[in-house]
Amino acid sequence: MFYKNVSFNLVGVAVPFLIAIPAMGFIAREIGFEAFGLFTLALTISGVASILDLGTTKALVREIALNVECHKAVKKIFYTSFFFVALISIIFSVFGIFLQDFFIEWLNIEEIPKYDLQISIILIFSAIPFTVLSILCLAYFEGVEDFLLMNKLKIFNGVLMAILPLLFVFYANNLIGVILGILISRIISLVLNLFFVI
C-alpha cells in the first residue's frame, strides 16, 4: 500500500510537469520576454500562496485522520478550516489589489501598458483564494487517505493550469490573456475539488 501511494504521488507531480514544459515554451514565444517574466511571477505567487493557510492544511489532515470515523466531526473540521482560510486569503487578495500601483512602480516595466499591468495584478491576486482553498480541499483527501482521487485531481488541476493559459494565448495574445487563464483554471479546480469533498 505504501509503494502504491508513493506511485500515485509521483504520477500526480510528473504528468502536469511534463505537459507544462512545452506549454510554457510556446507561451514565452507568443507573448514576449517581459510579459512571460510576469507570467512566471504570477505562477510563483500562485504557488507560494499556500502559506496563507497559516498551517491550517497540515492541521486539517491530522484532525480528519484522527476523526475519520465520525462524519459529523470531519464535516465540522473541514468547513471551519475552509471558511477561516477563505477569510484570510480574501483579506490578503484585497490588500494586494489595493497596492497595485506600488507593484507597478516596483516592477518598472515600460514595454507593457500600465492598463495591462493593472488588470494582470488584479487577476493574480484574485486567483489566490481559489488556489489556497483548492489545496485545502486536497488536504481533505489526504486526511481520509484517498490518495488515488487526490492525485487524479492534482493531475487534472496541474494539466488545466498548463493548458488554459496556453489556450488563452490564442484568444488574447497578451499578458492579461495568460493570467486570466491562471484565474479560470484555479476557479475550475476549486469547484471540482469541492464537489468531490462534498
PDB file of C-alpha atoms in Angstrom:
ATOM      1  CA  MET A   1       0.000   0.000   0.000  1.00  0.00           C
ATOM      2  CA  PHE A   2       2.870   2.382   0.854  1.00  0.00           C
ATOM      3  CA  TYR A   3       4.577   1.961  -2.516  1.00  0.00           C
ATOM      4  CA  LYS A   4       1.232   2.243  -4.294  1.00  0.00           C
ATOM      5  CA  ASN A   5       0.510   5.587  -2.626  1.00  0.00           C
ATOM      6  CA  VAL A   6       4.036   6.824  -3.394  1.00  0.00           C
ATOM      7  CA  SER A   7       3.490   5.885  -7.046  1.00  0.00           C
ATOM      8  CA  PHE A   8       0.218   7.833  -7.123  1.00  0.00           C
ATOM      9  CA  ASN A   9       2.017  10.888  -5.696  1.00  0.00           C
ATOM     10  CA  LEU A  10       4.845  10.670  -8.244  1.00  0.00           C
ATOM     11  CA  VAL A  11       2.413  10.439 -11.148  1.00  0.00           C
ATOM     12  CA  GLY A  12       0.431  13.353  -9.715  1.00  0.00           C
ATOM     13  CA  VAL A  13       3.554  15.537  -9.899  1.00  0.00           C
ATOM     14  CA  ALA A  14       5.146  14.203 -13.095  1.00  0.00           C
ATOM     15  CA  VAL A  15       2.220  14.364 -15.542  1.00  0.00           C
ATOM     16  CA  PRO A  16       1.407  18.095 -15.121  1.00  0.00           C
ATOM     17  CA  PHE A  17       5.130  18.906 -15.169  1.00  0.00           C
ATOM     18  CA  LEU A  18       5.715  17.117 -18.476  1.00  0.00           C
ATOM     19  CA  ILE A  19       2.759  18.906 -20.068  1.00  0.00           C
ATOM     20  CA  ALA A  20       3.751  22.303 -18.650  1.00  0.00           C
ATOM     21  CA  ILE A  21       7.245  22.337 -20.203  1.00  0.00           C
ATOM     22  CA  PRO A  22       6.200  22.610 -23.895  1.00  0.00           C
ATOM     23  CA  ALA A  23       3.219  24.814 -22.961  1.00  0.00           C
ATOM     24  CA  MET A  24       5.477  27.326 -21.193  1.00  0.00           C
ATOM     25  CA  GLY A  25       7.835  27.388 -24.174  1.00  0.00           C
ATOM     26  CA  PHE A  26       5.003  28.226 -26.561  1.00  0.00           C
ATOM     27  CA  ILE A  27       3.597  30.919 -24.254  1.00  0.00           C
ATOM     28  CA  ALA A  28       7.038  32.543 -23.909  1.00  0.00           C
ATOM     29  CA  ARG A  29       7.405  32.693 -27.685  1.00  0.00           C
ATOM     30  CA  GLU A  30       3.953  34.195 -28.205  1.00  0.00           C
ATOM     31  CA  ILE A  31       3.724  36.900 -25.529  1.00  0.00           C
ATOM     32  CA  GLY A  32       7.353  38.025 -25.376  1.00  0.00           C
ATOM     33  CA  PHE A  33      10.124  38.115 -22.785  1.00  0.00           C
ATOM     34  CA  GLU A  34       8.803  40.833 -20.446  1.00  0.00           C
ATOM     35  CA  ALA A  35       5.246  39.504 -20.328  1.00  0.00           C
ATOM     36  CA  PHE A  36       6.462  35.932 -19.826  1.00  0.00           C
ATOM     37  CA  GLY A  37       8.583  37.074 -16.892  1.00  0.00           C
ATOM     38  CA  LEU A  38       5.467  38.488 -15.238  1.00  0.00           C
ATOM     39  CA  PHE A  39       3.543  35.345 -16.128  1.00  0.00           C
ATOM     40  CA  THR A  40       6.104  33.161 -14.326  1.00  0.00           C
ATOM     41  CA  LEU A  41       5.979  35.605 -11.394  1.00  0.00           C
ATOM     42  CA  ALA A  42       2.204  35.136 -11.312  1.00  0.00           C
ATOM     43  CA  LEU A  43       2.689  31.355 -11.261  1.00  0.00           C
ATOM     44  CA  THR A  44       5.177  31.718  -8.412  1.00  0.00           C
ATOM     45  CA  ILE A  45       2.822  33.895  -6.367  1.00  0.00           C
ATOM     46  CA  SER A  46       0.043  31.406  -7.019  1.00  0.00           C
ATOM     47  CA  GLY A  47       2.300  28.549  -5.943  1.00  0.00           C
ATOM     48  CA  VAL A  48       3.526  30.063  -2.684  1.00  0.00           C
ATOM     49  CA  ALA A  49       0.052  31.293  -1.743  1.00  0.00           C
ATOM     50  CA  SER A  50      -0.368  28.106   0.284  1.00  0.00           C
ATOM     51  CA  ILE A  51       1.457  29.805   3.188  1.00  0.00           C
ATOM     52  CA  LEU A  52      -1.673  31.890   3.706  1.00  0.00           C
ATOM     53  CA  ASP A  53      -3.414  28.925   5.311  1.00  0.00           C
ATOM     54  CA  LEU A  54      -1.196  29.559   8.384  1.00  0.00           C
ATOM     55  CA  GLY A  55      -0.704  25.826   8.892  1.00  0.00           C
ATOM     56  CA  THR A  56      -4.414  25.026   8.622  1.00  0.00           C
ATOM     57  CA  THR A  57      -3.861  22.498   5.809  1.00  0.00           C
ATOM     58  CA  LYS A  58      -1.486  20.331   7.863  1.00  0.00           C
ATOM     59  CA  ALA A  59      -3.732  20.598  10.911  1.00  0.00           C
ATOM     60  CA  LEU A  60      -6.723  19.638   8.760  1.00  0.00           C
ATOM     61  CA  VAL A  61      -5.009  16.459   7.561  1.00  0.00           C
ATOM     62  CA  ARG A  62      -4.215  15.450  11.144  1.00  0.00           C
ATOM     63  CA  GLU A  63      -7.646  16.229  12.591  1.00  0.00           C
ATOM     64  CA  ILE A  64      -9.523  14.472   9.784  1.00  0.00           C
ATOM     65  CA  ALA A  65      -7.265  11.415  10.116  1.00  0.00           C
ATOM     66  CA  LEU A  66      -7.992  11.289  13.860  1.00  0.00           C
ATOM     67  CA  ASN A  67     -11.769  11.713  13.411  1.00  0.00           C
ATOM     68  CA  VAL A  68     -12.242   9.856  10.125  1.00  0.00           C
ATOM     69  CA  GLU A  69     -14.841   7.504  11.636  1.00  0.00           C
ATOM     70  CA  CYS A  70     -17.089  10.397  12.680  1.00  0.00           C
ATOM     71  CA  HIS A  71     -18.622  12.055   9.627  1.00  0.00           C
ATOM     72  CA  LYS A  72     -20.150  14.903  11.650  1.00  0.00           C
ATOM     73  CA  ALA A  73     -16.805  15.805  13.225  1.00  0.00           C
ATOM     74  CA  VAL A  74     -14.985  15.668   9.873  1.00  0.00           C
ATOM     75  CA  LYS A  75     -17.611  17.911   8.287  1.00  0.00           C
ATOM     76  CA  LYS A  76     -17.306  20.467  11.091  1.00  0.00           C
ATOM     77  CA  ILE A  77     -13.496  20.430  10.953  1.00  0.00           C
ATOM     78  CA  PHE A  78     -13.399  20.865   7.178  1.00  0.00           C
ATOM     79  CA  TYR A  79     -15.910  23.700   6.912  1.00  0.00           C
ATOM     80  CA  THR A  80     -14.394  25.592   9.862  1.00  0.00           C
ATOM     81  CA  SER A  81     -10.980  25.366   8.187  1.00  0.00           C
ATOM     82  CA  PHE A  82     -12.448  26.286   4.794  1.00  0.00           C
ATOM     83  CA  PHE A  83     -14.116  29.496   5.957  1.00  0.00           C
ATOM     84  CA  PHE A  84     -11.101  30.523   8.069  1.00  0.00           C
ATOM     85  CA  VAL A  85      -8.706  30.124   5.132  1.00  0.00           C
ATOM     86  CA  ALA A  86     -11.186  31.823   2.769  1.00  0.00           C
ATOM     87  CA  LEU A  87     -11.321  34.861   5.060  1.00  0.00           C
ATOM     88  CA  ILE A  88      -7.529  35.143   5.429  1.00  0.00           C
ATOM     89  CA  SER A  89      -6.837  34.696   1.697  1.00  0.00           C
ATOM     90  CA  ILE A  90      -9.543  37.177   0.637  1.00  0.00           C
ATOM     91  CA  ILE A  91      -8.152  39.815   3.003  1.00  0.00           C
ATOM     92  CA  PHE A  92      -4.678  39.262   1.546  1.00  0.00           C
ATOM     93  CA  SER A  93      -6.015  39.477  -2.017  1.00  0.00           C
ATOM     94  CA  VAL A  94      -7.860  42.740  -1.363  1.00  0.00           C
ATOM     95  CA  PHE A  95      -4.719  44.152   0.248  1.00  0.00           C
ATOM     96  CA  GLY A  96      -2.635  43.139  -2.795  1.00  0.00           C
ATOM     97  CA  ILE A  97      -5.113  44.683  -5.241  1.00  0.00           C
ATOM     98  CA  PHE A  98      -5.159  47.883  -3.171  1.00  0.00           C
ATOM     99  CA  LEU A  99      -1.356  48.105  -3.570  1.00  0.00           C
ATOM    100  CA  GLN A 100      -1.387  47.568  -7.339  1.00  0.00           C
ATOM    101  CA  ASP A 101       0.152  50.999  -8.067  1.00  0.00           C
ATOM    102  CA  PHE A 102       3.047  50.185  -5.752  1.00  0.00           C
ATOM    103  CA  PHE A 103       3.682  46.890  -7.558  1.00  0.00           C
ATOM    104  CA  ILE A 104       3.556  48.595 -10.976  1.00  0.00           C
ATOM    105  CA  GLU A 105       6.128  51.161  -9.850  1.00  0.00           C
ATOM    106  CA  TRP A 106       8.293  48.451  -8.302  1.00  0.00           C
ATOM    107  CA  LEU A 107       8.203  46.284 -11.437  1.00  0.00           C
ATOM    108  CA  ASN A 108       9.173  49.292 -13.589  1.00  0.00           C
ATOM    109  CA  ILE A 109       8.276  47.693 -16.927  1.00  0.00           C
ATOM    110  CA  GLU A 110       7.786  50.187 -19.716  1.00  0.00           C
ATOM    111  CA  GLU A 111       7.231  47.635 -22.515  1.00  0.00           C
ATOM    112  CA  ILE A 112       3.817  46.624 -21.146  1.00  0.00           C
ATOM    113  CA  PRO A 113       0.958  49.192 -20.979  1.00  0.00           C
ATOM    114  CA  LYS A 114       0.027  50.309 -17.464  1.00  0.00           C
ATOM    115  CA  TYR A 115      -3.588  49.214 -18.023  1.00  0.00           C
ATOM    116  CA  ASP A 116      -2.443  45.675 -18.835  1.00  0.00           C
ATOM    117  CA  LEU A 117      -0.314  45.617 -15.689  1.00  0.00           C
ATOM    118  CA  GLN A 118      -3.208  46.841 -13.521  1.00  0.00           C
ATOM    119  CA  ILE A 119      -5.627  44.213 -14.821  1.00  0.00           C
ATOM    120  CA  SER A 120      -2.983  41.486 -14.563  1.00  0.00           C
ATOM    121  CA  ILE A 121      -2.212  42.316 -10.921  1.00  0.00           C
ATOM    122  CA  ILE A 122      -5.930  42.286 -10.087  1.00  0.00           C
ATOM    123  CA  LEU A 123      -6.264  38.861 -11.748  1.00  0.00           C
ATOM    124  CA  ILE A 124      -3.169  37.496  -9.974  1.00  0.00           C
ATOM    125  CA  PHE A 125      -4.406  38.446  -6.513  1.00  0.00           C
ATOM    126  CA  SER A 126      -7.973  37.379  -7.342  1.00  0.00           C
ATOM    127  CA  ALA A 127      -6.678  33.859  -8.044  1.00  0.00           C
ATOM    128  CA  ILE A 128      -5.082  33.454  -4.598  1.00  0.00           C
ATOM    129  CA  PRO A 129      -8.214  32.472  -2.563  1.00  0.00           C
ATOM    130  CA  PHE A 130      -9.155  29.855  -5.165  1.00  0.00           C
ATOM    131  CA  THR A 131      -5.613  28.465  -5.093  1.00  0.00           C
ATOM    132  CA  VAL A 132      -5.379  28.190  -1.308  1.00  0.00           C
ATOM    133  CA  LEU A 133      -8.853  26.690  -0.945  1.00  0.00           C
ATOM    134  CA  SER A 134      -8.119  24.117  -3.664  1.00  0.00           C
ATOM    135  CA  ILE A 135      -5.053  22.993  -1.711  1.00  0.00           C
ATOM    136  CA  LEU A 136      -7.194  22.763   1.420  1.00  0.00           C
ATOM    137  CA  CYS A 137      -9.653  20.504  -0.397  1.00  0.00           C
ATOM    138  CA  LEU A 138      -6.828  18.200  -1.460  1.00  0.00           C
ATOM    139  CA  ALA A 139      -5.743  18.028   2.185  1.00  0.00           C
ATOM    140  CA  TYR A 140      -9.165  16.538   2.971  1.00  0.00           C
ATOM    141  CA  PHE A 141      -8.450  13.566   0.688  1.00  0.00           C
ATOM    142  CA  GLU A 142      -5.041  13.152   2.284  1.00  0.00           C
ATOM    143  CA  GLY A 143      -6.717  13.044   5.688  1.00  0.00           C
ATOM    144  CA  VAL A 144      -9.161  10.326   4.644  1.00  0.00           C
ATOM    145  CA  GLU A 145      -6.291   8.534   2.820  1.00  0.00           C
ATOM    146  CA  ASP A 146      -7.958   8.653  -0.580  1.00  0.00           C
ATOM    147  CA  PHE A 147      -4.661   9.141  -2.397  1.00  0.00           C
ATOM    148  CA  LEU A 148      -5.947   7.864  -5.725  1.00  0.00           C
ATOM    149  CA  LEU A 149      -8.669  10.515  -6.003  1.00  0.00           C
ATOM    150  CA  MET A 150      -6.347  13.173  -4.594  1.00  0.00           C
ATOM    151  CA  ASN A 151      -3.750  12.536  -7.284  1.00  0.00           C
ATOM    152  CA  LYS A 152      -6.345  12.319 -10.052  1.00  0.00           C
ATOM    153  CA  LEU A 153      -7.455  15.792  -9.020  1.00  0.00           C
ATOM    154  CA  LYS A 154      -3.843  17.000  -8.766  1.00  0.00           C
ATOM    155  CA  ILE A 155      -3.177  15.749 -12.291  1.00  0.00           C
ATOM    156  CA  PHE A 156      -6.316  17.411 -13.646  1.00  0.00           C
ATOM    157  CA  ASN A 157      -5.568  20.663 -11.808  1.00  0.00           C
ATOM    158  CA  GLY A 158      -1.959  20.697 -12.999  1.00  0.00           C
ATOM    159  CA  VAL A 159      -2.858  19.946 -16.602  1.00  0.00           C
ATOM    160  CA  LEU A 160      -5.561  22.612 -16.508  1.00  0.00           C
ATOM    161  CA  MET A 161      -3.036  25.098 -15.130  1.00  0.00           C
ATOM    162  CA  ALA A 162      -0.735  24.415 -18.082  1.00  0.00           C
ATOM    163  CA  ILE A 163      -3.376  24.193 -20.820  1.00  0.00           C
ATOM    164  CA  LEU A 164      -5.742  27.104 -20.086  1.00  0.00           C
ATOM    165  CA  PRO A 165      -3.117  29.887 -20.237  1.00  0.00           C
ATOM    166  CA  LEU A 166      -1.939  28.289 -23.489  1.00  0.00           C
ATOM    167  CA  LEU A 167      -5.466  28.353 -24.923  1.00  0.00           C
ATOM    168  CA  PHE A 168      -5.955  31.953 -23.850  1.00  0.00           C
ATOM    169  CA  VAL A 169      -2.841  32.923 -25.824  1.00  0.00           C
ATOM    170  CA  PHE A 170      -4.891  32.235 -28.952  1.00  0.00           C
ATOM    171  CA  TYR A 171      -7.815  34.292 -27.598  1.00  0.00           C
ATOM    172  CA  ALA A 172      -5.830  37.257 -26.279  1.00  0.00           C
ATOM    173  CA  ASN A 173      -2.171  37.213 -27.218  1.00  0.00           C
ATOM    174  CA  ASN A 174      -1.011  39.274 -24.244  1.00  0.00           C
ATOM    175  CA  LEU A 175      -0.251  39.192 -20.522  1.00  0.00           C
ATOM    176  CA  ILE A 176      -3.884  39.643 -19.475  1.00  0.00           C
ATOM    177  CA  GLY A 177      -4.927  36.608 -21.511  1.00  0.00           C
ATOM    178  CA  VAL A 178      -2.484  34.139 -19.971  1.00  0.00           C
ATOM    179  CA  ILE A 179      -3.089  35.362 -16.403  1.00  0.00           C
ATOM    180  CA  LEU A 180      -6.835  35.143 -16.991  1.00  0.00           C
ATOM    181  CA  GLY A 181      -6.105  31.527 -17.916  1.00  0.00           C
ATOM    182  CA  ILE A 182      -4.491  31.048 -14.491  1.00  0.00           C
ATOM    183  CA  LEU A 183      -7.507  32.543 -12.708  1.00  0.00           C
ATOM    184  CA  ILE A 184     -10.072  30.448 -14.582  1.00  0.00           C
ATOM    185  CA  SER A 185      -8.040  27.256 -14.080  1.00  0.00           C
ATOM    186  CA  ARG A 186      -7.935  27.951 -10.330  1.00  0.00           C
ATOM    187  CA  ILE A 187     -11.687  28.573 -10.200  1.00  0.00           C
ATOM    188  CA  ILE A 188     -12.451  25.330 -12.062  1.00  0.00           C
ATOM    189  CA  SER A 189     -10.042  23.399  -9.830  1.00  0.00           C
ATOM    190  CA  LEU A 190     -11.685  24.681  -6.650  1.00  0.00           C
ATOM    191  CA  VAL A 191     -15.196  23.899  -7.899  1.00  0.00           C
ATOM    192  CA  LEU A 192     -14.165  20.368  -8.881  1.00  0.00           C
ATOM    193  CA  ASN A 193     -12.215  19.680  -5.695  1.00  0.00           C
ATOM    194  CA  LEU A 194     -15.026  20.993  -3.512  1.00  0.00           C
ATOM    195  CA  PHE A 195     -17.575  18.944  -5.443  1.00  0.00           C
ATOM    196  CA  PHE A 196     -15.746  15.717  -4.603  1.00  0.00           C
ATOM    197  CA  VAL A 197     -15.265  16.763  -0.976  1.00  0.00           C
ATOM    198  CA  ILE A 198     -18.989  17.395  -0.602  1.00  0.00           C
TER     199      ILE A 198
END
